[in-house]
CSV table of C-alpha atoms and ligand atoms in Angstrom, one decimal:
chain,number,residue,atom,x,y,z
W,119,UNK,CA,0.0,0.0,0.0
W,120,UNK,CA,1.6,3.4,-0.6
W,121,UNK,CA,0.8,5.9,1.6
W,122,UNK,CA,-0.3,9.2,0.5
W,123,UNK,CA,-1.4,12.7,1.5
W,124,UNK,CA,-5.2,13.6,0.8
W,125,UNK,CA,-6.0,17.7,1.2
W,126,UNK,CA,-8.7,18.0,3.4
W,127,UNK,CA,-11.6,19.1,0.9
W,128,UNK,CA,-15.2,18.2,2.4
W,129,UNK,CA,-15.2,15.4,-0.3
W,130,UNK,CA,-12.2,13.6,1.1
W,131,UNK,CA,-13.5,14.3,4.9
W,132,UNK,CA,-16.4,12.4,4.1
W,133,UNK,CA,-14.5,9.3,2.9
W,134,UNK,CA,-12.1,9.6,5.9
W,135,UNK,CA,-15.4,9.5,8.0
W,136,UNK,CA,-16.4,6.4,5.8
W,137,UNK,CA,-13.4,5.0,7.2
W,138,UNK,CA,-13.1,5.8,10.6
W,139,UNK,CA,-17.0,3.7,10.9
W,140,UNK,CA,-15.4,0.7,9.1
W,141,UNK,CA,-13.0,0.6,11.5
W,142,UNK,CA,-9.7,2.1,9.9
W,143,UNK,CA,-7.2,4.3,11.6
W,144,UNK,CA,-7.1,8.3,9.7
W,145,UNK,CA,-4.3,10.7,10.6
W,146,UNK,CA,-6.2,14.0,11.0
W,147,UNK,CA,-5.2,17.9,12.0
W,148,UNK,CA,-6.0,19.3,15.3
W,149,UNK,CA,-4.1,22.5,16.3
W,150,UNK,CA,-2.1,20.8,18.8
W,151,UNK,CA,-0.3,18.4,16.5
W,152,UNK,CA,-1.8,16.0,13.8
W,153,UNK,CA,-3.4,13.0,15.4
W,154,UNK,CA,-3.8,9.0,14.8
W,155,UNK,CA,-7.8,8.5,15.1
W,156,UNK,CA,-9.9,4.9,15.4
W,157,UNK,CA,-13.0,4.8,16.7
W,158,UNK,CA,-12.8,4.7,20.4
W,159,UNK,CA,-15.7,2.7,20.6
W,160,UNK,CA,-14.3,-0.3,18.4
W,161,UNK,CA,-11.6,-2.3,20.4
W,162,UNK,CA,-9.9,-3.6,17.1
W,163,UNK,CA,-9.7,0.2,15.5
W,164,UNK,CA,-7.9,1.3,18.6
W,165,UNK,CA,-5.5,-2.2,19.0
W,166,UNK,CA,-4.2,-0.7,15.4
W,167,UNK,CA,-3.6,2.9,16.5
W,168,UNK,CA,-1.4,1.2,19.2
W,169,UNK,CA,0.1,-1.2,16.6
W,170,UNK,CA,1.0,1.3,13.6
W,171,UNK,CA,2.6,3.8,16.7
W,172,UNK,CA,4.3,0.7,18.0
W,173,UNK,CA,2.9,2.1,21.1
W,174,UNK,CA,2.9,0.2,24.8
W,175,UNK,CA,-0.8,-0.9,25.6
W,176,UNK,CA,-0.5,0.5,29.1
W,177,UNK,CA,-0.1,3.9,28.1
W,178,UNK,CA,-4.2,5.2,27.7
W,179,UNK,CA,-5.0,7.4,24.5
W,180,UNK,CA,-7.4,10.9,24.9
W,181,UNK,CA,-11.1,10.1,23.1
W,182,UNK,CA,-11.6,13.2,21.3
W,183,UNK,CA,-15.1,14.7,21.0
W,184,UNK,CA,-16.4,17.6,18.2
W,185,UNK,CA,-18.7,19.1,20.8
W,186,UNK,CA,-18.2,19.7,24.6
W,187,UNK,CA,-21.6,18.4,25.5
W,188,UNK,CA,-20.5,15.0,24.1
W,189,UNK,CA,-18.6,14.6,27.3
W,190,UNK,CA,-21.5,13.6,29.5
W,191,UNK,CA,-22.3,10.7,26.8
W,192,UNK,CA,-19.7,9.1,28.9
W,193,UNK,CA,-17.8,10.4,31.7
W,194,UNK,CA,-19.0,11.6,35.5
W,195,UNK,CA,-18.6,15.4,35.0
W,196,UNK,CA,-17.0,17.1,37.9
W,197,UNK,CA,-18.3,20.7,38.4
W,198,UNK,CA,-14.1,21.8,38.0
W,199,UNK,CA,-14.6,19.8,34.8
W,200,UNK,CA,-17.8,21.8,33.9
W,201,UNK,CA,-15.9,24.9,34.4
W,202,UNK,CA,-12.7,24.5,32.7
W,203,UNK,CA,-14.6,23.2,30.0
W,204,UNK,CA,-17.0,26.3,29.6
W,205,UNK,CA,-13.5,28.6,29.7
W,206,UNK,CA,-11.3,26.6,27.3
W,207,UNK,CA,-13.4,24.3,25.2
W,208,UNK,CA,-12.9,23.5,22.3
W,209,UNK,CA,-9.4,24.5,22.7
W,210,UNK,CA,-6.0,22.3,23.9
W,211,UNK,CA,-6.8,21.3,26.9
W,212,UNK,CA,-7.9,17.7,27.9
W,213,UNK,CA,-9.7,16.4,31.0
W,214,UNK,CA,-9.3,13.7,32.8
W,215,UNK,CA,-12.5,11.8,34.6
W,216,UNK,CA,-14.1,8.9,35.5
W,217,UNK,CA,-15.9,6.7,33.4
W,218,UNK,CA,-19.5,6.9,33.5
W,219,UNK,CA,-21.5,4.0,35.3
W,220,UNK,CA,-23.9,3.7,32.8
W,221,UNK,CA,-22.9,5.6,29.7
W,222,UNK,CA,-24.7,6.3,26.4
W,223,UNK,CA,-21.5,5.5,24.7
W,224,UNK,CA,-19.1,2.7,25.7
W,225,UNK,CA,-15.6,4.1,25.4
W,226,UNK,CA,-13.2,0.7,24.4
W,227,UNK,CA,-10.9,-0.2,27.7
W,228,UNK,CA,-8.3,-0.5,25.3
W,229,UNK,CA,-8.6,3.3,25.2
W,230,UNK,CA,-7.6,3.5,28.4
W,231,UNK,CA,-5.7,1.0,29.3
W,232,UNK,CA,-8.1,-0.4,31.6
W,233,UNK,CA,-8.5,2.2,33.9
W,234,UNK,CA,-11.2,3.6,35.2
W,235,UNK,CA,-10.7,7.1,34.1
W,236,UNK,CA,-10.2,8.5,30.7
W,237,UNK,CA,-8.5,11.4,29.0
W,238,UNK,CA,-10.9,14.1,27.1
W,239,UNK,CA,-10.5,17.0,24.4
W,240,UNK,CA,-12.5,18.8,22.1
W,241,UNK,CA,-9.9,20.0,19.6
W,242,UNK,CA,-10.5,23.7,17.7
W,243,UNK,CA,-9.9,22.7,14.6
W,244,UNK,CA,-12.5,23.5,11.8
W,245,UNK,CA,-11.6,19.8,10.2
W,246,UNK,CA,-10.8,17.9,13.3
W,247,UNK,CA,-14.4,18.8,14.7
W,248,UNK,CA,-15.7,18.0,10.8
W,249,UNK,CA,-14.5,14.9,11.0
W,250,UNK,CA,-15.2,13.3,14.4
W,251,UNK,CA,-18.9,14.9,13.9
W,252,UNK,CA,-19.1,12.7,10.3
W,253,UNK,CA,-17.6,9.6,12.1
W,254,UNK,CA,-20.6,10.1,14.5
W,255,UNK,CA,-18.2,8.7,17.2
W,256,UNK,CA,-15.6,9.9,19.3
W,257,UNK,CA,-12.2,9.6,18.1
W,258,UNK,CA,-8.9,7.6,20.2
W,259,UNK,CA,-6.2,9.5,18.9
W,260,UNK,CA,-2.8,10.1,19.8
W,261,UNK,CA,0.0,12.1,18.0
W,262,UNK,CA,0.6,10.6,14.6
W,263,UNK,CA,4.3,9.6,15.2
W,264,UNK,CA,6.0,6.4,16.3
W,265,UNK,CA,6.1,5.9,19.7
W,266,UNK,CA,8.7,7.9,21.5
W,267,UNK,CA,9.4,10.0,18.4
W,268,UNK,CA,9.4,14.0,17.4
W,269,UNK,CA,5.2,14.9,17.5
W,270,UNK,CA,4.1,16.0,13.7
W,271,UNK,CA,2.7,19.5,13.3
W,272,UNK,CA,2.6,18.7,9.5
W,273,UNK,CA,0.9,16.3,7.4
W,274,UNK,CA,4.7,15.7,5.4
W,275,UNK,CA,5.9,14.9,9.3
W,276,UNK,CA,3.2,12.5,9.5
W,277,UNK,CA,4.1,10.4,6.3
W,278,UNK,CA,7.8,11.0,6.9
W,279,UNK,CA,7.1,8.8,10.2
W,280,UNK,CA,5.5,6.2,8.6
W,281,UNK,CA,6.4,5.8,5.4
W,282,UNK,CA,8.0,2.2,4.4
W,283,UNK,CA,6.8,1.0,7.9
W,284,UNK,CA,4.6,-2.1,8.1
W,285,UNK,CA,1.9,-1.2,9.7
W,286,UNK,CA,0.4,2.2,8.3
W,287,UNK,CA,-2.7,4.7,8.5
W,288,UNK,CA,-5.5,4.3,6.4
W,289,UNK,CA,-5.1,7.3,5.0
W,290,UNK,CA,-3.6,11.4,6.2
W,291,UNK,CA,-5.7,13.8,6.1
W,292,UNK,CA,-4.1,17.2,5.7
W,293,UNK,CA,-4.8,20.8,6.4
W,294,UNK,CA,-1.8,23.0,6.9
W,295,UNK,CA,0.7,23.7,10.1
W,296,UNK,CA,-0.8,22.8,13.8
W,297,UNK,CA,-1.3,26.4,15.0
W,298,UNK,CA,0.1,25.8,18.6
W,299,UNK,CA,2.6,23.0,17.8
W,300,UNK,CA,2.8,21.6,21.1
W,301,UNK,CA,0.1,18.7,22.5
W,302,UNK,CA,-2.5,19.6,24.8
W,303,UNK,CA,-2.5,20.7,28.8
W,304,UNK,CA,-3.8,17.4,30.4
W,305,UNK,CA,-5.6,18.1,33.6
W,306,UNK,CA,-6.6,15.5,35.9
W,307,UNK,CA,-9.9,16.7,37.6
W,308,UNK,CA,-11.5,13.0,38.4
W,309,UNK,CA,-11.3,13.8,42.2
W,310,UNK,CA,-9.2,15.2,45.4
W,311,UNK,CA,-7.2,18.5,44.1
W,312,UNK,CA,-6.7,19.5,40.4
W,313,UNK,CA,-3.7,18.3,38.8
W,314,UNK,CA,-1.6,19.2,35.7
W,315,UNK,CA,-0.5,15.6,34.2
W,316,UNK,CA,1.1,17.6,31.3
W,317,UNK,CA,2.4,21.2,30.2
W,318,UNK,CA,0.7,22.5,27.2
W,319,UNK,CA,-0.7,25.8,25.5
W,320,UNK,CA,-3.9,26.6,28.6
W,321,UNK,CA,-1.4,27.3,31.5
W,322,UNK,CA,-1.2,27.0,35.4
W,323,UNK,CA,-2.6,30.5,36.2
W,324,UNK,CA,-5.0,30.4,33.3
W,325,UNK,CA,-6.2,26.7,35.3
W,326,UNK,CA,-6.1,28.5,38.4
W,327,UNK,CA,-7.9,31.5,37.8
W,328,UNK,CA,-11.0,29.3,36.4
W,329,UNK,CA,-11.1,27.3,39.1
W,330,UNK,CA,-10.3,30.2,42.1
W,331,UNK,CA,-8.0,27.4,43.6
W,332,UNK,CA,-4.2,25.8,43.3
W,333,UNK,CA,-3.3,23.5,40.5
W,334,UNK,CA,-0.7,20.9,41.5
W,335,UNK,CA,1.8,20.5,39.0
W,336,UNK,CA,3.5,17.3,37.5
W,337,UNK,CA,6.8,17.4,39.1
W,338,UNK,CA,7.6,14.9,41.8
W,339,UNK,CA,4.9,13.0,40.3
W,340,UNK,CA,5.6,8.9,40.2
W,341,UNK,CA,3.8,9.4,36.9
W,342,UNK,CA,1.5,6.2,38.2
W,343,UNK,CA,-1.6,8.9,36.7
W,344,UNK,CA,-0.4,9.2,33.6
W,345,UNK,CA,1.4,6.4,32.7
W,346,UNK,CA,2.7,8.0,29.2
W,347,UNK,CA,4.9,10.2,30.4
W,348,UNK,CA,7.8,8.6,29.9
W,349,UNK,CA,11.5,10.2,30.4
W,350,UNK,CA,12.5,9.9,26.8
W,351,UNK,CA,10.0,11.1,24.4
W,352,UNK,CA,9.5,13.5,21.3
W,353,UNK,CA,13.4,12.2,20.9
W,354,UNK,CA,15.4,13.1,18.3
W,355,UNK,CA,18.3,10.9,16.5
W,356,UNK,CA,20.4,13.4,17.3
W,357,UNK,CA,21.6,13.9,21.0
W,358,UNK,CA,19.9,17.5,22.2
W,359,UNK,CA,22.7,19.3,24.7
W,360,UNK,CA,20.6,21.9,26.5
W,361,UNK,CA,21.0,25.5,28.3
W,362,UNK,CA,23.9,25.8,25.9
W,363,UNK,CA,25.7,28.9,26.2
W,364,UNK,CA,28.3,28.0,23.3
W,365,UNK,CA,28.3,25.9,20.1
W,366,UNK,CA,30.5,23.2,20.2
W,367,UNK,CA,32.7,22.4,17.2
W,368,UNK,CA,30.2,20.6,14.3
W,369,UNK,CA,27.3,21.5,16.3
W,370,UNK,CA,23.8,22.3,15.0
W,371,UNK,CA,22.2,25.3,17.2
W,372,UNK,CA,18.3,25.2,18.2
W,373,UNK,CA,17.9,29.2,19.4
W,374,UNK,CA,16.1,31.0,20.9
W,375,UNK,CA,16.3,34.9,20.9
W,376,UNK,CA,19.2,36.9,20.1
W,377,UNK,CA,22.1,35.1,19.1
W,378,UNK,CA,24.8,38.3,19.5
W,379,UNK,CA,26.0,37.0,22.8
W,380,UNK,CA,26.4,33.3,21.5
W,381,UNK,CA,29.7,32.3,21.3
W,382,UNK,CA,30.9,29.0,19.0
W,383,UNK,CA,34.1,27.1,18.4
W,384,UNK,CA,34.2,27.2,14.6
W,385,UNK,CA,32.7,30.7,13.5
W,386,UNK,CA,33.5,34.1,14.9
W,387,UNK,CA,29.9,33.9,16.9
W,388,UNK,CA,27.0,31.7,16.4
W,389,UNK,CA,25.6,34.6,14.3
W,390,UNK,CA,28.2,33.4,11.8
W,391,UNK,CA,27.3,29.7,11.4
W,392,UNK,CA,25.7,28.8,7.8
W,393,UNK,CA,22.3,28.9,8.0
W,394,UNK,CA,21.1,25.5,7.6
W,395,UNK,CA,23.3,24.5,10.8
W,396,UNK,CA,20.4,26.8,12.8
W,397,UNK,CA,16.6,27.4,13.6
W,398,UNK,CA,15.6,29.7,15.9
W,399,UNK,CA,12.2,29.0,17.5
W,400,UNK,CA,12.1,32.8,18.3
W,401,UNK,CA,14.2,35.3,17.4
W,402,UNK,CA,12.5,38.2,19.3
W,403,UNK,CA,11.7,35.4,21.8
W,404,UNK,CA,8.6,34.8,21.9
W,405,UNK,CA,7.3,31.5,23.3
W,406,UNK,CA,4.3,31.4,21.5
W,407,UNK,CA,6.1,31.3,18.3
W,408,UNK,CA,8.5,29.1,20.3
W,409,UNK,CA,6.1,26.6,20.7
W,410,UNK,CA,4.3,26.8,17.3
W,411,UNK,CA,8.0,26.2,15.8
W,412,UNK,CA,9.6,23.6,18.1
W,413,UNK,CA,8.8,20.4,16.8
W,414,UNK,CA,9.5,22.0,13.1
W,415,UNK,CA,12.8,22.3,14.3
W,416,UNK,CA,13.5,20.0,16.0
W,417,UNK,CA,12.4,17.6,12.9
W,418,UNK,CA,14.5,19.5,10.6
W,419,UNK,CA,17.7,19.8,12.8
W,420,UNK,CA,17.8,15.8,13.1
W,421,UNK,CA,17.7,15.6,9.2
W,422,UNK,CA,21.5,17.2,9.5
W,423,UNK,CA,24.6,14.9,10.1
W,424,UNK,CA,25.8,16.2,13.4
W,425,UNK,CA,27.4,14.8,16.3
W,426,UNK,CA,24.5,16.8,18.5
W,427,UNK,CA,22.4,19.9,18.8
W,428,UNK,CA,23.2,22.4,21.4
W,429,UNK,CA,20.0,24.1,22.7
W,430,UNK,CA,20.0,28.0,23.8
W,431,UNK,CA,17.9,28.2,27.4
W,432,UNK,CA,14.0,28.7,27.1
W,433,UNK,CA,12.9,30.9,30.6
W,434,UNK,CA,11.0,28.8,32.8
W,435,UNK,CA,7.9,31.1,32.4
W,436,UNK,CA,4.3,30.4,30.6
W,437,UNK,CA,5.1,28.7,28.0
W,438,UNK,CA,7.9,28.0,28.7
W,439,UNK,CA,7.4,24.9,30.7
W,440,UNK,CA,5.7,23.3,28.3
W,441,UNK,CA,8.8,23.8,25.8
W,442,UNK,CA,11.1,23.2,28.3
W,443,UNK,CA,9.2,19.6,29.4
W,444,UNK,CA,9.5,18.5,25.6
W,445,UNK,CA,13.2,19.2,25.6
W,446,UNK,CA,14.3,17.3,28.9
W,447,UNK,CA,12.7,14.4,27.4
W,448,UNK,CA,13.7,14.9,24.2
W,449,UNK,CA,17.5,15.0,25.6
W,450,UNK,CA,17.1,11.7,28.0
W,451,UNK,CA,19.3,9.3,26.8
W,452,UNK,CA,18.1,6.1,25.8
W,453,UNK,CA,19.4,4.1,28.4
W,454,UNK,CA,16.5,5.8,31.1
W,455,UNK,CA,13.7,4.5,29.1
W,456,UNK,CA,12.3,2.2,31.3
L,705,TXA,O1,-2.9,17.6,21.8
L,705,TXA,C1,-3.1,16.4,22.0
L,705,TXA,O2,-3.4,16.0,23.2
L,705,TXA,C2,-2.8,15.4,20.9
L,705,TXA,C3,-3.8,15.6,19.8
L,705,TXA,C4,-3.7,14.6,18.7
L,705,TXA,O3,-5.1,15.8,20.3
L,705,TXA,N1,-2.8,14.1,21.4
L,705,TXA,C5,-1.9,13.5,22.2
L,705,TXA,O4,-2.0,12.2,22.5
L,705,TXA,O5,-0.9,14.2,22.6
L,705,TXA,P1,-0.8,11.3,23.1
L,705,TXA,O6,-1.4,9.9,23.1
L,705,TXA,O7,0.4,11.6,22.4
L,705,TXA,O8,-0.8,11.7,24.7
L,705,TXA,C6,-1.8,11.3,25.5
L,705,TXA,C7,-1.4,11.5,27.0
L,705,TXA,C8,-0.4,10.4,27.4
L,705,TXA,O9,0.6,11.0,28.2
L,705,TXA,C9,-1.3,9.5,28.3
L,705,TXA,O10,-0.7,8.8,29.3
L,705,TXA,C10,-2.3,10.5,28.9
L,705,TXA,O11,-2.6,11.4,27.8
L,705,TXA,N2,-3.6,9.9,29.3
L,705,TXA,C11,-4.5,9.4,28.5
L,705,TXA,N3,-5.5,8.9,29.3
L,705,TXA,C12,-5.2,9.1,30.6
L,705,TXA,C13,-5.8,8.9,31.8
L,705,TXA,N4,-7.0,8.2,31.9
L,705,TXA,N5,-5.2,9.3,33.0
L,705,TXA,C14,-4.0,9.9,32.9
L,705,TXA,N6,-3.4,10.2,31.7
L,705,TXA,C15,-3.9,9.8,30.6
L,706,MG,MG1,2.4,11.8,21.8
C-alpha cells in the first residue's frame, strides 16, 4: 500500500469519516499536533492505532469529541470539569475523569488502558471537529508519530514517520501547520485536588484563575496517573545538549532569541554559522512562536549529520514549561527508558 497525502476538501472528509466507521485508523489535523484517530468505541480500531505507533498498551490514549456536551455521553462530570470546559473548550486542553456507570457511549478499555478514568479533548480545529462529527463517534487518537518520536505538526511529518513502515494509516488527512505546535495541557480533575499531568498551550494560572483554587503540577509525580509520560519522548536521533551557552565544534544550534552573545568554536559567533546548521524557535523570543515552531525544528535539525544539537535556554515562564518539558525528554538518553 503506498501511503499518501489527501487535502482536506469536504469530499475527502467524508471518505475519511467512511473509514473511521469501518473501523480504519485516519491521521487528522488538530491545532495541537496532527493525530492518529480509530473509533474509540471499536476495540480492534484502537489495538491498530497502538500497533502502527508501536505504542505500549499500558499507556491510555485521549477520546476526542467535536462538541463539549459529548462529554456527559460518557464520563462523571466534575463541576471543576464543567468549568474548565465552559473557559477553554474546544481549545488544547484535555480532561481527565471517570468513566461513566452507565454511559450512552461505551468508550473501548483498550482506550484506556483499563483504567477507570479517561482522558478528554474537544480540539478547535475546523476539520478535526468535521471529522469526528461525520464519524458520529468519538475519536482515540494520539500524536501521529512512532512511539517515543518528534510529534508531527505537518501532514509531510506524519508520512515521513510512517512511510516504508509495516503497519500504516488508512489514510492522512491534511490541512496546513498545527497552529500551537505543542500537545495539549492534560488536567486531571477525576477527584481530590486538580492536577496538571502535562504542560501544554492553557497554562497554570489560566487553570487556576477558572477554578479560584491551586493546581498541582506534574513534578515529583511517580507518573503512576499518567502512565505516558515517559523520560524519553519526542526524541530526536540526534543527542539534544541543553542551556547551551556555546556551540561546540560541528554542532547544529536550536535558538532561541538573540544570538549576539552566543559564542561557537568554529565561527567568529554563532551569528556566523551557515544557516542550515540553525533554527531559531524565536528570534524576538517569543514563546508562543516558540512553541508553534519547536517540533518543526526539531524535525528539521535531526535531518542534518551532526554529532548533536546544542539548545540555547528557554525561561521557565508560561510557555515556557511546556517547551522546556518536551526538551528534557527529548534529551534523555536512551538508556533511562524504562
Ligand atoms: O494535543 C493532544 O493532546 C494530541 C492531539 C492529537 O489531540 N494528542 C496527544 O495524545 O498528545 P498522546 O497519546 O500523544 O498523549 C496522551 C497522553 C499520554 O501521556 C497519556 O498517558 C495521557 O494522555 N492519558 C490518557 N488517558 C489518561 C488517563 N486516563 N489518565 C491519565 N493520563 C492519561
Ligand atoms: Mg504523543
Amino acid at each position: 500500500m503506498t501511503l499518501v497525502i489527501q487535502q482536506a476538501t469536504n469530499d475527502k472528509i467524508n471518505q475519511a469519516a467512511d473509514c473511521l466507521q469501518s473501523g480504519a485508523v485516519v491521521a487528522f489535523p488538530t491545532e495541537t499536533v496532527y493525530g492518529l484517530g480509530g473509533d474509540a468505541t471499536n476495540s480492534d480500531a484502537v489495538l491498530k492505532i497502538y500497533k502502527i505507533k508501536s505504542r505500549p498498551e499500558f499507556n491510555p490514549l485521549i477520546v476526542h469529541i467535536s462538541e463539549p456536551h459529548d462529554i456527559y455521553k460518557f464520563c462523571e462530570v466534575s463541576d471543576h470539569a464543567e468549568r474548565l470546559m465552559a473557559a477553554f473548550w474546544p481549545g488544547p486542553l484535555s480532561l481527565v475523569l471517570p468513566l461513566a456507570d452507565n454511559p450512552k457511549i461505551t468508550i473501548s478499555d483498550v482506550v484506556t488502558a483499563g483504567l477507570q478514568t479517561v482522558a478528554v479533548r474537544c480540539p478547535e480545529h475546523r476539520t478535526a471537529r468535521d471529522l469526528i462529527s461525520k464519524a458520529g463517534v468519538p475519536l482515540a487518537a494520539p500524536s501521529a508519530n512512532i512511539s517515543g518520536n518528534i510529534s508531527p505538526t505537518t501532514s509531510a511529518h506524519v508520512m515521513s514517520a510512517f512511510e516504508g513502515e509495516p503497519e500504516q494509516p488508512d489514510m492522512i488527512l491534511s490541512d496546513g501547520a498545527a497552529t500551537k505546535g505543542l500537545e495539549s495541557t492534560i488536567v486531571d480533575v477525576s477527584g481530590h485536588a486538580p492536577r496538571i499531568l502535562r504542560y501544554g498551550h492553557i497554562l497554570k494560572e489560566h487553570i487556576e484563575e477558572v477554578l479560584s483554587c491551586s493546581v498541582l503540577t506534574p513534578e515529583g509525580e511517580e507518573n503512576i496517573k499518567s502512565p505516558g509520560q515517559l523520560k524519553r519522548h519526542y526524541a530526536t536521533e540526534t543527542p539534544l545538549r541543553l542551556n547551551a551557552v556555546d556551540v561546540k565544534s560541528g554542532e547544529a544550534l536550536l535558538a532561541f532569541g538573540s544570538l549576539s552573545f552566543m559564542a561557537s568554536e568554529d565561527y567568529k559567533g554563532a551569528k556566523d554559522m551557515p544557516e542550515h546548521l540553525v533554527c531559531n524557535l524565536s528570534a524576538q523570543g517569543d514563546l508562543t512562536e516558540a512553541a508553534r515552531s519547536l517540533f518543526k525544528a526539531m524535525h528539521q535539525l535531526d535531518q542534518l549529520d551532526v554529532p548533536s544539537i546544542a539548545v540555547m535556554p528557554i525561561p521557565m515562564d508560561g510557555l515556557g514549561y511546556a517547551i522546556n518539558d518536551r526538551l528534557q525528554r527529548a534529551a534523555t538518553p536512551k538508556e533511562k527508558d524504562m
